[in-house]
Tab-separated table of N, CA and C in Angstrom:
chain	number	residue	atom	x	y	z
Q	62	MET	N	-2.256	-41.621	43.523
Q	62	MET	CA	-3.148	-40.696	44.076
Q	62	MET	C	-4.014	-40.079	42.793
Q	63	THR	N	-5.146	-40.033	42.847
Q	63	THR	CA	-5.880	-39.471	41.723
Q	63	THR	C	-5.956	-37.801	41.933
Q	64	ALA	N	-5.765	-37.141	40.914
Q	64	ALA	CA	-5.846	-35.614	41.089
Q	64	ALA	C	-7.426	-35.275	41.336
Q	65	GLN	N	-7.616	-34.415	42.195
Q	65	GLN	CA	-9.116	-33.691	42.445
Q	65	GLN	C	-9.288	-32.580	41.280
Q	66	PRO	N	-10.435	-32.659	40.860
Q	66	PRO	CA	-10.966	-31.764	39.801
Q	66	PRO	C	-11.030	-30.388	40.596
Q	67	THR	N	-10.714	-29.321	39.783
Q	67	THR	CA	-10.826	-28.108	40.328
Q	67	THR	C	-12.105	-27.449	39.784
Q	68	TRP	N	-12.934	-27.133	40.827
Q	68	TRP	CA	-14.368	-26.657	40.562
Q	68	TRP	C	-14.225	-25.307	40.302
Q	69	ARG	N	-15.219	-24.784	39.194
Q	69	ARG	CA	-15.249	-23.378	38.986
Q	69	ARG	C	-16.842	-23.075	39.044
Q	70	LYS	N	-17.083	-21.911	39.820
Q	70	LYS	CA	-18.402	-21.476	39.901
Q	70	LYS	C	-18.840	-20.870	38.615
Q	71	SER	N	-20.198	-20.953	38.376
Q	71	SER	CA	-20.734	-20.212	37.095
Q	71	SER	C	-20.648	-18.964	37.175
Q	72	SER	N	-20.462	-18.286	36.205
Q	72	SER	CA	-20.442	-16.781	36.142
Q	72	SER	C	-21.807	-16.171	36.041
Q	73	PHE	N	-22.839	-16.852	36.062
Q	73	PHE	CA	-24.254	-16.606	36.087
Q	73	PHE	C	-24.844	-16.684	37.629
Q	74	CYS	N	-23.925	-16.962	38.570
Q	74	CYS	CA	-24.531	-17.154	39.972
Q	74	CYS	C	-24.578	-15.812	40.551
Q	75	SER	N	-25.631	-15.827	41.553
Q	75	SER	CA	-25.766	-14.612	42.578
Q	75	SER	C	-25.167	-15.122	43.738
Q	76	GLU	N	-25.047	-14.121	44.796
Q	76	GLU	CA	-24.473	-14.332	46.006
Q	76	GLU	C	-25.127	-15.533	46.677
Q	77	GLY	N	-24.452	-16.195	47.609
Q	77	GLY	CA	-24.973	-17.424	48.413
Q	77	GLY	C	-24.647	-18.792	47.674
Q	78	ASP	N	-25.360	-19.721	48.223
Q	78	ASP	CA	-24.951	-21.115	47.892
Q	78	ASP	C	-25.795	-21.713	46.556
Q	79	ALA	N	-26.804	-20.959	46.308
Q	79	ALA	CA	-27.501	-21.624	45.067
Q	79	ALA	C	-26.913	-21.271	43.794
Q	80	CYS	N	-25.979	-22.177	43.481
Q	80	CYS	CA	-25.142	-21.981	42.363
Q	80	CYS	C	-24.451	-23.270	41.739
Q	81	VAL	N	-24.199	-23.295	40.315
Q	81	VAL	CA	-23.924	-24.364	39.793
Q	81	VAL	C	-22.369	-24.419	39.731
Q	82	TYR	N	-21.611	-25.449	39.930
Q	82	TYR	CA	-20.114	-25.643	39.870
Q	82	TYR	C	-19.765	-26.826	38.799
Q	83	VAL	N	-18.782	-26.362	37.928
Q	83	VAL	CA	-18.263	-27.259	36.905
Q	83	VAL	C	-16.877	-27.833	37.179
Q	84	ALA	N	-16.500	-28.849	36.617
Q	84	ALA	CA	-15.006	-29.245	36.791
Q	84	ALA	C	-14.759	-30.295	35.699
Q	85	THR	N	-13.873	-30.154	35.172
Q	85	THR	CA	-13.246	-31.303	34.240
Q	85	THR	C	-12.735	-32.356	35.003
Q	86	ALA	N	-12.856	-33.547	34.542
Q	86	ALA	CA	-12.415	-34.768	35.294
Q	86	ALA	C	-11.609	-35.544	34.332
Q	87	PRO	N	-10.938	-36.391	34.882
Q	87	PRO	CA	-10.043	-37.410	34.031
Q	87	PRO	C	-10.954	-38.095	33.189
Q	88	GLY	N	-10.532	-38.465	32.083
Q	88	GLY	CA	-11.292	-39.161	31.076
Q	88	GLY	C	-12.206	-38.412	30.247
Q	89	ALA	N	-11.895	-37.072	30.115
Q	89	ALA	CA	-12.689	-36.245	29.144
Q	89	ALA	C	-14.036	-36.155	29.633
Q	90	LEU	N	-14.309	-36.259	30.911
Q	90	LEU	CA	-15.702	-35.935	31.670
Q	90	LEU	C	-15.786	-34.568	32.010
Q	91	VAL	N	-16.770	-34.138	32.189
Q	91	VAL	CA	-17.279	-32.790	32.776
Q	91	VAL	C	-18.225	-33.107	33.880
Q	92	LYS	N	-17.822	-32.707	35.127
Q	92	LYS	CA	-18.812	-32.873	36.129
Q	92	LYS	C	-19.462	-31.412	36.725
Q	93	VAL	N	-20.679	-31.824	36.959
Q	93	VAL	CA	-21.582	-30.482	37.383
Q	93	VAL	C	-22.154	-30.875	38.488
Q	94	ALA	N	-22.080	-29.991	39.640
Q	94	ALA	CA	-22.516	-29.976	40.940
Q	94	ALA	C	-23.200	-28.713	41.528
Q	95	ASP	N	-24.123	-28.902	42.535
Q	95	ASP	CA	-24.675	-27.623	43.094
Q	95	ASP	C	-23.852	-27.205	44.038
Q	96	ARG	N	-22.918	-27.742	44.518
Q	96	ARG	CA	-21.853	-27.237	45.644
Q	96	ARG	C	-20.613	-27.403	45.102
Q	97	VAL	N	-19.422	-26.933	45.682
Q	97	VAL	CA	-18.058	-27.283	45.546
Q	97	VAL	C	-17.667	-28.751	45.948
Q	98	ASP	N	-18.513	-29.174	46.974
Q	98	ASP	CA	-18.334	-30.353	47.367
Q	98	ASP	C	-18.506	-31.414	46.427
Q	99	PRO	N	-17.645	-32.443	45.866
Q	99	PRO	CA	-17.900	-33.368	44.872
Q	99	PRO	C	-18.834	-34.354	45.186
Q	100	ALA	N	-18.901	-34.461	46.604
Q	100	ALA	CA	-19.875	-35.628	47.032
Q	100	ALA	C	-21.290	-35.277	46.689
Q	101	HIS	N	-21.543	-34.029	46.453
Q	101	HIS	CA	-22.813	-33.639	45.994
Q	101	HIS	C	-23.127	-33.654	44.413
Q	102	LEU	N	-22.420	-34.359	43.787
Q	102	LEU	CA	-22.224	-34.496	42.362
Q	102	LEU	C	-23.597	-34.688	41.679
Q	103	VAL	N	-24.061	-33.858	40.707
Q	103	VAL	CA	-25.492	-34.016	40.256
Q	103	VAL	C	-25.530	-34.530	38.721
Q	104	LEU	N	-24.363	-34.306	38.108
Q	104	LEU	CA	-24.363	-34.760	36.624
Q	104	LEU	C	-22.777	-35.161	36.278
Q	105	ALA	N	-22.552	-36.031	35.490
Q	105	ALA	CA	-21.311	-36.281	34.953
Q	105	ALA	C	-21.440	-36.542	33.309
Q	106	THR	N	-20.924	-35.894	32.489
Q	106	THR	CA	-21.107	-36.114	31.040
Q	106	THR	C	-19.925	-35.726	30.515
Q	107	THR	N	-19.991	-36.173	28.856
Q	107	THR	CA	-18.745	-35.970	28.039
Q	107	THR	C	-18.452	-34.388	27.916
Q	108	GLN	N	-17.356	-34.201	27.403
Q	108	GLN	CA	-16.861	-32.806	27.221
Q	108	GLN	C	-17.777	-32.356	25.773
Q	109	ALA	N	-17.996	-33.115	25.104
Q	109	ALA	CA	-18.844	-32.756	23.671
Q	109	ALA	C	-20.213	-32.507	23.968
Q	110	ALA	N	-20.910	-33.374	24.962
Q	110	ALA	CA	-22.347	-33.117	25.215
Q	110	ALA	C	-22.465	-31.935	25.884
Q	111	TRP	N	-21.294	-31.601	26.937
Q	111	TRP	CA	-21.504	-30.362	27.674
Q	111	TRP	C	-21.343	-29.170	26.824
Q	112	ALA	N	-20.635	-29.281	25.714
Q	112	ALA	CA	-20.398	-28.160	24.831
Q	112	ALA	C	-21.729	-28.104	23.950
Q	113	ASP	N	-22.419	-29.039	23.724
Q	113	ASP	CA	-23.705	-28.874	22.950
Q	113	ASP	C	-24.614	-28.403	23.734
Q	114	PHE	N	-24.690	-28.709	25.172
Q	114	PHE	CA	-25.701	-28.207	26.066
Q	114	PHE	C	-25.563	-26.583	26.219
Q	115	LEU	N	-24.096	-26.164	26.321
Q	115	LEU	CA	-23.845	-24.688	26.569
Q	115	LEU	C	-24.340	-23.836	25.225
Q	116	ARG	N	-24.019	-24.601	24.085
Q	116	ARG	CA	-24.276	-23.964	22.810
Q	116	ARG	C	-25.916	-23.758	22.835
Q	117	ALA	N	-26.782	-24.676	22.998
Q	117	ALA	CA	-28.145	-24.645	23.264
Q	117	ALA	C	-28.596	-23.618	23.919
Q	118	VAL	N	-28.167	-23.634	25.220
Q	118	VAL	CA	-28.646	-22.588	26.137
Q	118	VAL	C	-28.174	-21.253	25.787
Q	119	LYS	N	-26.916	-20.967	25.189
Q	119	LYS	CA	-26.686	-19.584	24.629
Q	119	LYS	C	-27.545	-19.255	23.564
Q	120	GLU	N	-28.074	-20.102	22.651
Q	120	GLU	CA	-28.943	-19.852	21.536
Q	120	GLU	C	-30.277	-19.564	22.101
Q	121	THR	N	-30.782	-20.352	23.085
Q	121	THR	CA	-32.137	-20.067	23.781
Q	121	THR	C	-32.027	-18.686	24.770
Q	122	ALA	N	-30.895	-18.324	25.120
Q	122	ALA	CA	-30.839	-16.860	25.941
Q	122	ALA	C	-30.766	-15.811	25.118
Q	123	ALA	N	-30.198	-15.976	23.746
Q	123	ALA	CA	-29.913	-14.854	22.964
Q	123	ALA	C	-31.223	-14.006	22.635
Q	124	PRO	N	-31.086	-12.537	22.658
Q	124	PRO	CA	-32.423	-11.946	22.501
Q	124	PRO	C	-32.812	-12.044	20.683
């Protein structure tokens, strides 16, 4: 039996369902979804690519 990923809600979410969820998955993947339900998976990428994305977003958002 394959372990199910543990989804985490983005800390930048407001109340309601309009939010991004992230989970690490077997094989060094990061999964991104717009709901906790993995059937609504939007993106799967490597941990390195995800780290690069987050770094770029933080640099863009910095004052």
